[in-house]
Amino acid sequence: MNRAPARDLLWLYTRIGNTTFGGGDPTMAALQKQLLDRQWITPDEYGMVYGIARATPGTNVTAFCAGTGWLARGLLGAVLAAVGSTLLSSIVVVLLTAGFLFWRDNPLAMAAINGMLAAASGLMGGAALVLLSPHYPKRAVRATAILAFAALLTFRFGLTPIQVLGLAAIVGAIWKP
Amino acid sequence: MNSFVLYLYLVKATVTAFSGLTSLPVIQHDLVDVRHVLTESQLNAAVAAGRTAPGPNGSYVISVGYFVDGIPGAIAGYFAMITPAFLILPLLRYVGSRAEQPRVKGAIQAVTIAAAALIVSATLPLARDSITGWLPAAIAAASFLTVALTKIDTFWIMATSAAAGLAAFFLHL
C-alpha cells in the first residue's frame, strides 16, 4: 500500500466529502473508488473500516473518514480526513440555516442538487459492485452465500446495519475463506 | 446558553447515536423540551438544512448550534459532530492488529460482502426519491457505469451530473 501524502489526502477528503449529496453512504461509496485507485487502503481494509464505522457512535461517515485517513496516513491522516470531509459542508450548513427558505425555494439550486442525487444512487450501486468483485469467481460460493444472508437479514427481517454486519462477521469467522 | 455547555449537550446526543439523525430525540428532549433554547420548527429547519447540504446528515447539529448560539454555537455543533468519529481509531487498532488471523480475516471479508448488501439497501430509497424521470435515470446509469468501468474521479461524476441537472432545468426537460 502507498502512504498518502498529507496534502493529497486533505484535498481528496475535502473534494469528496463536500461535494457528495445524499448523506454518508454516497460519500463512502465515492471515497471507496478514490482510496482503492490510489492504493492507500485495500478492499478488505475498506470493508473493515466500513463495518467498524457503523458500530462507532456519532456520524458514521465522519468515523469512516477518520478511520480510512488513519490507515492511509496515521493520526494526522485521521484528523485531516475528518476535518477535510466536513469543514466546508459545515459552512454550507450554517449558510443554509441562515437562508434556508431561499435555497429551498430556489429551483436552480434544486436542479443541480437533484442531478447530483441521481448520480449518487448510481455511484452507490457501482460501489457495491466494486466491493464484491474481488470475491468472484475464486470464492464465489462463499461470497454469494454471505451476500444472500446479509440481503435476507436486511430486506426480509429488517435488521439494523450493525446487526447485519455483526452476524456476517460471525459467519465469516466460522466459514473461513 | 454557554457554547461549551451547548457542546456538552450536543456531544451527549451524538456520542449516544449510531447514525446521522438518531441523535435527534436526545437533542429534542434536552434543548426543546427541557432547556427551551430551541423550537420544534427550528429543529425541523436544522434537519432540512443538514439534508440539503453536501456531507453527512448528522451535520444538522451544526444548524442546531447556530439556532441556539449563532456562530459560536455552530462551532460547538461542529465539534460535537466530529468528536465521536475518533472513537473508531482504538477500535481499528484492536481489529487491525489481528487482521491476519484466519478467523479475523474471514470475518472482515464477510463484513465487506455484507457491506455491499447494505449499500444496495441504502441505495434503494435514495434512488426512489431521486430517479423521477428518464434524465435522472440516465444520470444514475451513467454514474454506475463510470464507477464500475473507469477510473474517472468521482468529483467529475458529481460535477457533470449537477451540470446535467442545470441543463435540463434551462431546456425545460
Tab-separated table of C-alpha atoms in Angstrom:
chain	number	residue	atom	x	y	z
A	1	MET	CA	0.000	0.000	0.000
A	2	ASN	CA	1.108	3.582	-0.669
A	3	ARG	CA	1.497	6.099	2.159
A	4	ALA	CA	-0.788	9.024	1.416
A	5	PRO	CA	0.819	12.465	1.104
A	6	ALA	CA	-0.899	14.741	3.650
A	7	ARG	CA	-1.827	17.436	1.135
A	8	ASP	CA	-3.302	14.930	-1.342
A	9	LEU	CA	-5.234	13.256	1.428
A	10	LEU	CA	-6.696	16.546	2.694
A	11	TRP	CA	-7.638	17.559	-0.848
A	12	LEU	CA	-9.311	14.220	-1.602
A	13	TYR	CA	-11.496	14.241	1.534
A	14	THR	CA	-12.294	17.927	1.070
A	15	ARG	CA	-13.396	17.362	-2.522
A	16	ILE	CA	-15.430	14.216	-1.983
A	17	GLY	CA	-16.784	14.998	1.492
A	18	ASN	CA	-18.062	18.389	0.498
A	19	THR	CA	-19.429	17.696	-2.966
A	20	THR	CA	-21.399	14.476	-2.406
A	21	PHE	CA	-25.089	14.845	-1.592
A	22	GLY	CA	-27.439	12.289	-0.063
A	23	GLY	CA	-25.771	11.554	3.280
A	24	GLY	CA	-22.977	9.244	4.371
A	25	ASP	CA	-23.410	6.229	2.103
A	26	PRO	CA	-22.826	8.069	-1.196
A	27	THR	CA	-19.776	9.750	0.330
A	28	MET	CA	-18.314	6.436	1.493
A	29	ALA	CA	-19.054	4.963	-1.929
A	30	ALA	CA	-17.357	7.886	-3.679
A	31	LEU	CA	-14.308	7.654	-1.428
A	32	GLN	CA	-14.006	3.922	-1.981
A	33	LYS	CA	-13.017	4.322	-5.607
A	34	GLN	CA	-10.524	7.069	-4.896
A	35	LEU	CA	-8.864	5.277	-1.973
A	36	LEU	CA	-8.557	1.966	-3.830
A	37	ASP	CA	-7.356	3.562	-7.081
A	38	ARG	CA	-4.586	5.350	-5.162
A	39	GLN	CA	-3.790	2.139	-3.233
A	40	TRP	CA	-3.971	3.962	0.080
A	41	ILE	CA	-6.072	1.136	1.518
A	42	THR	CA	-7.056	-2.380	0.391
A	43	PRO	CA	-10.630	-3.553	-0.368
A	44	ASP	CA	-10.575	-5.588	2.861
A	45	GLU	CA	-9.469	-2.547	4.860
A	46	TYR	CA	-12.303	-0.586	3.239
A	47	GLY	CA	-14.777	-3.250	4.360
A	48	MET	CA	-13.277	-3.362	7.848
A	49	VAL	CA	-13.491	0.427	8.299
A	50	TYR	CA	-16.992	0.490	6.779
A	51	GLY	CA	-18.147	-2.115	9.289
A	52	ILE	CA	-16.454	-0.568	12.311
A	53	ALA	CA	-17.647	2.920	11.343
A	54	ARG	CA	-21.197	1.561	11.505
A	55	ALA	CA	-20.541	0.496	15.083
A	56	THR	CA	-18.854	3.768	16.065
A	57	PRO	CA	-21.006	6.345	17.853
A	58	GLY	CA	-21.755	9.583	16.043
A	59	THR	CA	-21.886	10.222	12.331
A	60	ASN	CA	-20.796	7.030	10.539
A	61	VAL	CA	-19.278	8.756	7.527
A	62	THR	CA	-17.069	11.006	9.660
A	63	ALA	CA	-15.869	7.962	11.589
A	64	PHE	CA	-15.284	6.257	8.234
A	65	CYS	CA	-13.190	9.211	7.039
A	66	ALA	CA	-11.192	9.284	10.289
A	67	GLY	CA	-10.623	5.516	10.025
A	68	THR	CA	-9.551	5.427	6.386
A	69	GLY	CA	-7.441	8.572	6.925
A	70	TRP	CA	-5.745	6.838	9.834
A	71	LEU	CA	-4.944	3.761	7.721
A	72	ALA	CA	-3.629	5.955	4.901
A	73	ARG	CA	-1.554	8.409	6.960
A	74	GLY	CA	-1.738	7.732	10.726
A	75	LEU	CA	-3.175	10.179	13.264
A	76	LEU	CA	-2.515	13.208	11.052
A	77	GLY	CA	-4.443	11.476	8.267
A	78	ALA	CA	-7.372	10.793	10.619
A	79	VAL	CA	-7.593	14.456	11.647
A	80	LEU	CA	-7.146	15.764	8.092
A	81	ALA	CA	-9.763	13.353	6.736
A	82	ALA	CA	-12.334	14.120	9.448
A	83	VAL	CA	-11.859	17.885	9.214
A	84	GLY	CA	-11.394	17.984	5.419
A	85	SER	CA	-14.539	15.965	4.763
A	86	THR	CA	-16.732	18.123	6.997
A	87	LEU	CA	-15.468	21.698	7.271
A	88	LEU	CA	-16.717	23.235	4.022
A	89	SER	CA	-20.052	21.415	4.086
A	90	SER	CA	-20.464	22.608	7.675
A	91	ILE	CA	-20.036	26.192	6.499
A	92	VAL	CA	-22.675	25.446	3.854
A	93	VAL	CA	-24.979	24.162	6.618
A	94	VAL	CA	-24.563	27.449	8.504
A	95	LEU	CA	-25.284	29.438	5.337
A	96	LEU	CA	-28.304	27.256	4.578
A	97	THR	CA	-29.560	27.688	8.117
A	98	ALA	CA	-29.250	31.437	7.774
A	99	GLY	CA	-31.053	31.456	4.427
A	100	PHE	CA	-32.830	28.130	4.372
A	101	LEU	CA	-36.083	29.306	2.825
A	102	PHE	CA	-34.237	30.970	-0.046
A	103	TRP	CA	-32.412	27.758	-1.002
A	104	ARG	CA	-35.407	25.500	-0.546
A	105	ASP	CA	-37.390	27.632	-2.968
A	106	ASN	CA	-34.557	28.198	-5.431
A	107	PRO	CA	-35.296	25.976	-8.477
A	108	LEU	CA	-31.829	26.465	-9.948
A	109	ALA	CA	-30.092	25.140	-6.837
A	110	MET	CA	-32.559	22.256	-6.585
A	111	ALA	CA	-31.998	21.314	-10.265
A	112	ALA	CA	-28.259	20.918	-9.646
A	113	ILE	CA	-28.817	19.056	-6.375
A	114	ASN	CA	-31.331	16.684	-7.997
A	115	GLY	CA	-28.781	15.853	-10.712
A	116	MET	CA	-26.201	15.010	-8.060
A	117	LEU	CA	-28.669	12.909	-6.043
A	118	ALA	CA	-29.426	10.811	-9.131
A	119	ALA	CA	-25.688	10.363	-9.710
A	120	ALA	CA	-25.247	9.386	-6.062
A	121	SER	CA	-27.631	6.452	-6.396
A	122	GLY	CA	-25.766	5.140	-9.469
A	123	LEU	CA	-22.479	5.689	-7.723
A	124	MET	CA	-23.579	3.633	-4.726
A	125	GLY	CA	-24.640	0.741	-6.951
A	126	GLY	CA	-21.201	0.851	-8.574
A	127	ALA	CA	-19.540	0.893	-5.159
A	128	ALA	CA	-21.371	-2.273	-4.120
A	129	LEU	CA	-20.152	-3.969	-7.295
A	130	VAL	CA	-16.555	-2.890	-6.650
A	131	LEU	CA	-16.713	-4.349	-3.126
A	132	LEU	CA	-17.922	-7.704	-4.408
A	133	SER	CA	-15.649	-8.082	-7.414
A	134	PRO	CA	-12.505	-9.349	-5.556
A	135	HIS	CA	-14.520	-12.344	-4.323
A	136	TYR	CA	-15.562	-13.527	-7.793
A	137	PRO	CA	-15.007	-16.049	-9.313
A	138	LYS	CA	-12.471	-17.520	-6.844
A	139	ARG	CA	-14.627	-17.508	-3.677
A	140	ALA	CA	-17.965	-17.210	-5.447
A	141	VAL	CA	-19.948	-19.743	-3.380
A	142	ARG	CA	-18.925	-18.279	-0.030
A	143	ALA	CA	-19.363	-14.689	-1.222
A	144	THR	CA	-22.781	-15.357	-2.728
A	145	ALA	CA	-23.957	-17.174	0.397
A	146	ILE	CA	-22.820	-14.342	2.689
A	147	LEU	CA	-24.309	-11.735	0.342
A	148	ALA	CA	-27.640	-13.575	0.265
A	149	PHE	CA	-27.542	-13.951	4.059
A	150	ALA	CA	-26.913	-10.205	4.516
A	151	ALA	CA	-29.608	-9.312	1.983
A	152	LEU	CA	-32.090	-11.610	3.746
A	153	LEU	CA	-31.345	-10.053	7.142
A	154	THR	CA	-31.663	-6.552	5.692
A	155	PHE	CA	-34.628	-6.816	3.355
A	156	ARG	CA	-36.655	-9.677	4.870
A	157	PHE	CA	-36.034	-9.258	8.587
A	158	GLY	CA	-35.277	-5.536	8.699
A	159	LEU	CA	-32.222	-5.855	10.941
A	160	THR	CA	-30.119	-2.751	11.553
A	161	PRO	CA	-26.791	-2.386	9.707
A	162	ILE	CA	-24.850	-3.058	12.911
A	163	GLN	CA	-26.761	-6.297	13.485
A	164	VAL	CA	-26.259	-7.388	9.854
A	165	LEU	CA	-22.541	-6.662	9.944
A	166	GLY	CA	-22.153	-8.368	13.319
A	167	LEU	CA	-23.899	-11.544	12.150
A	168	ALA	CA	-21.941	-11.523	8.869
A	169	ALA	CA	-18.708	-11.252	10.860
A	170	ILE	CA	-19.680	-14.308	12.918
A	171	VAL	CA	-20.500	-16.300	9.751
A	172	GLY	CA	-17.221	-15.178	8.155
A	173	ALA	CA	-15.204	-16.164	11.249
A	174	ILE	CA	-16.754	-19.643	11.249
A	175	TRP	CA	-16.716	-20.169	7.449
A	176	LYS	CA	-13.133	-19.183	6.771
A	177	PRO	CA	-12.052	-18.384	3.164
B	1	MET	CA	-26.683	29.130	26.565
B	2	ASN	CA	-22.903	28.998	27.001
B	3	SER	CA	-21.232	27.412	23.929
B	4	PHE	CA	-19.297	24.887	25.990
B	5	VAL	CA	-22.445	23.737	27.760
B	6	LEU	CA	-24.149	23.567	24.365
B	7	TYR	CA	-21.233	21.439	23.094
B	8	LEU	CA	-21.697	19.062	26.041
B	9	TYR	CA	-25.410	18.721	25.314
B	10	LEU	CA	-24.792	18.127	21.614
B	11	VAL	CA	-21.908	15.693	22.115
B	12	LYS	CA	-24.056	13.782	24.604
B	13	ALA	CA	-26.547	13.355	21.757
B	14	THR	CA	-24.002	12.461	19.061
B	15	VAL	CA	-21.950	10.062	21.172
B	16	THR	CA	-25.040	8.050	22.072
B	17	ALA	CA	-26.261	7.771	18.462
B	18	PHE	CA	-25.076	5.438	15.716
B	19	SER	CA	-26.104	7.316	12.580
B	20	GLY	CA	-26.800	10.855	11.472
B	21	LEU	CA	-30.314	11.519	12.664
B	22	THR	CA	-30.602	9.067	15.543
B	23	SER	CA	-29.286	11.790	17.854
B	24	LEU	CA	-32.448	13.779	17.146
B	25	PRO	CA	-34.620	12.519	20.055
B	26	VAL	CA	-31.898	13.363	22.598
B	27	ILE	CA	-31.469	16.881	21.193
B	28	GLN	CA	-35.221	17.365	21.083
B	29	HIS	CA	-35.561	16.277	24.695
B	30	ASP	CA	-32.646	18.320	26.040
B	31	LEU	CA	-32.833	21.543	24.024
B	32	VAL	CA	-36.510	21.766	23.035
B	33	ASP	CA	-38.423	20.118	25.890
B	34	VAL	CA	-36.181	20.684	28.914
B	35	ARG	CA	-33.979	23.750	28.269
B	36	HIS	CA	-36.348	25.577	25.845
B	37	VAL	CA	-33.446	27.096	23.878
B	38	LEU	CA	-34.684	25.669	20.558
B	39	THR	CA	-38.166	25.443	18.988
B	40	GLU	CA	-39.635	22.493	17.120
B	41	SER	CA	-39.717	24.495	13.889
B	42	GLN	CA	-36.046	25.469	14.300
B	43	LEU	CA	-35.216	21.793	14.837
B	44	ASN	CA	-37.095	20.872	11.644
B	45	ALA	CA	-35.303	23.613	9.711
B	46	ALA	CA	-31.985	22.343	11.103
B	47	VAL	CA	-32.711	18.801	9.879
B	48	ALA	CA	-33.710	20.131	6.453
B	49	ALA	CA	-30.550	22.253	6.232
B	50	GLY	CA	-28.429	19.231	7.166
B	51	ARG	CA	-30.050	17.109	4.487
B	52	THR	CA	-29.866	19.793	1.819
B	53	ALA	CA	-26.153	20.465	2.252
B	54	PRO	CA	-23.498	18.064	0.983
B	55	GLY	CA	-21.838	15.841	3.560
B	56	PRO	CA	-23.275	13.848	6.452
B	57	ASN	CA	-26.925	14.109	7.545
B	58	GLY	CA	-25.576	14.427	11.086
B	59	SER	CA	-24.394	17.914	10.182
B	60	TYR	CA	-27.810	19.163	11.309
B	61	VAL	CA	-26.280	19.530	14.813
B	62	ILE	CA	-24.272	22.470	13.424
B	63	SER	CA	-27.513	24.095	12.390
B	64	VAL	CA	-28.968	23.379	15.840
B	65	GLY	CA	-25.913	25.038	17.389
B	66	TYR	CA	-26.359	28.053	15.118
B	67	PHE	CA	-30.006	28.465	16.113
B	68	VAL	CA	-29.117	28.300	19.812
B	69	ASP	CA	-25.999	30.478	19.936
B	70	GLY	CA	-25.116	31.864	16.490
B	71	ILE	CA	-21.618	31.248	15.095
B	72	PRO	CA	-20.100	30.099	18.438
B	73	GLY	CA	-22.983	27.639	18.700
B	74	ALA	CA	-22.342	26.395	15.149
B	75	ILE	CA	-18.684	25.808	16.085
B	76	ALA	CA	-19.814	23.891	19.182
B	77	GLY	CA	-22.105	21.842	16.928
B	78	TYR	CA	-19.263	21.132	14.510
B	79	PHE	CA	-17.012	19.782	17.261
B	80	ALA	CA	-19.897	17.772	18.688
B	81	MET	CA	-20.364	16.202	15.249
B	82	ILE	CA	-16.740	15.174	14.685
B	83	THR	CA	-15.675	14.271	18.254
B	84	PRO	CA	-17.208	10.753	18.351
B	85	ALA	CA	-15.639	9.882	14.970
B	86	PHE	CA	-12.241	9.480	16.602
B	87	LEU	CA	-13.534	6.608	18.724
B	88	ILE	CA	-13.003	4.498	15.600
B	89	LEU	CA	-9.210	4.678	15.998
B	90	PRO	CA	-8.861	2.399	19.073
B	91	LEU	CA	-11.434	0.034	17.534
B	92	LEU	CA	-9.436	-0.166	14.293
B	93	ARG	CA	-6.203	-0.604	16.181
B	94	TYR	CA	-7.658	-3.553	18.050
B	95	VAL	CA	-9.078	-5.274	14.956
B	96	GLY	CA	-6.202	-4.288	12.646
B	97	SER	CA	-3.539	-5.928	14.819
B	98	ARG	CA	-5.402	-9.218	14.442
B	99	ALA	CA	-6.269	-8.833	10.755
B	100	GLU	CA	-4.047	-11.684	9.537
B	101	GLN	CA	-5.583	-14.324	11.787
B	102	PRO	CA	-7.741	-16.596	9.552
B	103	ARG	CA	-10.879	-16.128	11.627
B	104	VAL	CA	-10.499	-12.350	11.751
B	105	LYS	CA	-9.651	-12.266	8.045
B	106	GLY	CA	-12.751	-14.334	7.265
B	107	ALA	CA	-14.877	-12.038	9.420
B	108	ILE	CA	-13.517	-8.910	7.704
B	109	GLN	CA	-14.191	-10.378	4.262
B	110	ALA	CA	-17.724	-11.299	5.294
B	111	VAL	CA	-18.285	-7.781	6.635
B	112	THR	CA	-17.080	-6.370	3.315
B	113	ILE	CA	-19.536	-8.559	1.389
B	114	ALA	CA	-22.371	-7.700	3.782
B	115	ALA	CA	-21.488	-4.031	3.340
B	116	ALA	CA	-22.295	-4.411	-0.361
B	117	ALA	CA	-25.803	-5.604	0.546
B	118	LEU	CA	-26.187	-2.685	2.966
B	119	ILE	CA	-25.029	-0.211	0.324
B	120	VAL	CA	-27.680	-1.586	-2.040
B	121	SER	CA	-30.329	-1.272	0.686
B	122	ALA	CA	-29.253	2.349	1.291
B	123	THR	CA	-29.310	2.997	-2.458
B	124	LEU	CA	-32.934	1.953	-2.969
B	125	PRO	CA	-34.696	4.760	-1.042
B	126	LEU	CA	-32.310	7.327	-2.476
B	127	ALA	CA	-32.958	6.000	-5.989
B	128	ARG	CA	-36.733	6.030	-5.393
B	129	ASP	CA	-36.582	9.699	-4.384
B	130	SER	CA	-34.101	10.897	-6.970
B	131	ILE	CA	-34.867	8.860	-10.108
B	132	THR	CA	-38.114	10.517	-11.094
B	133	GLY	CA	-37.812	10.507	-14.901
B	134	TRP	CA	-35.692	9.460	-17.833
B	135	LEU	CA	-32.973	12.067	-17.253
B	136	PRO	CA	-32.231	11.179	-13.594
B	137	ALA	CA	-32.345	7.500	-14.657
B	138	ALA	CA	-29.787	8.204	-17.395
B	139	ILE	CA	-27.595	10.128	-14.930
B	140	ALA	CA	-27.778	7.261	-12.421
B	141	ALA	CA	-26.947	4.653	-15.101
B	142	ALA	CA	-24.030	6.722	-16.421
B	143	SER	CA	-22.742	7.211	-12.885
B	144	PHE	CA	-22.998	3.456	-12.161
B	145	LEU	CA	-21.124	2.517	-15.342
B	146	THR	CA	-18.471	5.176	-14.803
B	147	VAL	CA	-17.727	3.939	-11.289
B	148	ALA	CA	-17.762	0.286	-12.307
B	149	LEU	CA	-15.770	0.537	-15.540
B	150	THR	CA	-13.483	3.577	-15.450
B	151	LYS	CA	-11.040	5.387	-13.196
B	152	ILE	CA	-12.653	8.798	-13.679
B	153	ASP	CA	-12.567	10.861	-10.490
B	154	THR	CA	-15.904	10.817	-8.618
B	155	PHE	CA	-15.814	14.601	-8.306
B	156	TRP	CA	-16.265	14.889	-12.074
B	157	ILE	CA	-19.214	12.497	-11.979
B	158	MET	CA	-20.936	14.747	-9.439
B	159	ALA	CA	-19.984	17.950	-11.258
B	160	THR	CA	-21.212	16.606	-14.611
B	161	SER	CA	-24.455	15.421	-13.006
B	162	ALA	CA	-25.061	18.857	-11.473
B	163	ALA	CA	-24.430	20.413	-14.899
B	164	ALA	CA	-26.876	17.944	-16.479
B	165	GLY	CA	-29.496	18.888	-13.875
B	166	LEU	CA	-28.983	22.575	-14.631
B	167	ALA	CA	-29.094	21.960	-18.408
B	168	ALA	CA	-32.371	20.064	-18.001
B	169	PHE	CA	-33.753	22.987	-15.989
B	170	PHE	CA	-32.844	25.534	-18.656
B	171	LEU	CA	-34.077	23.311	-21.505
B	172	HIS	CA	-37.309	22.520	-19.603
B	173	LEU	CA	-36.669	18.759	-19.896
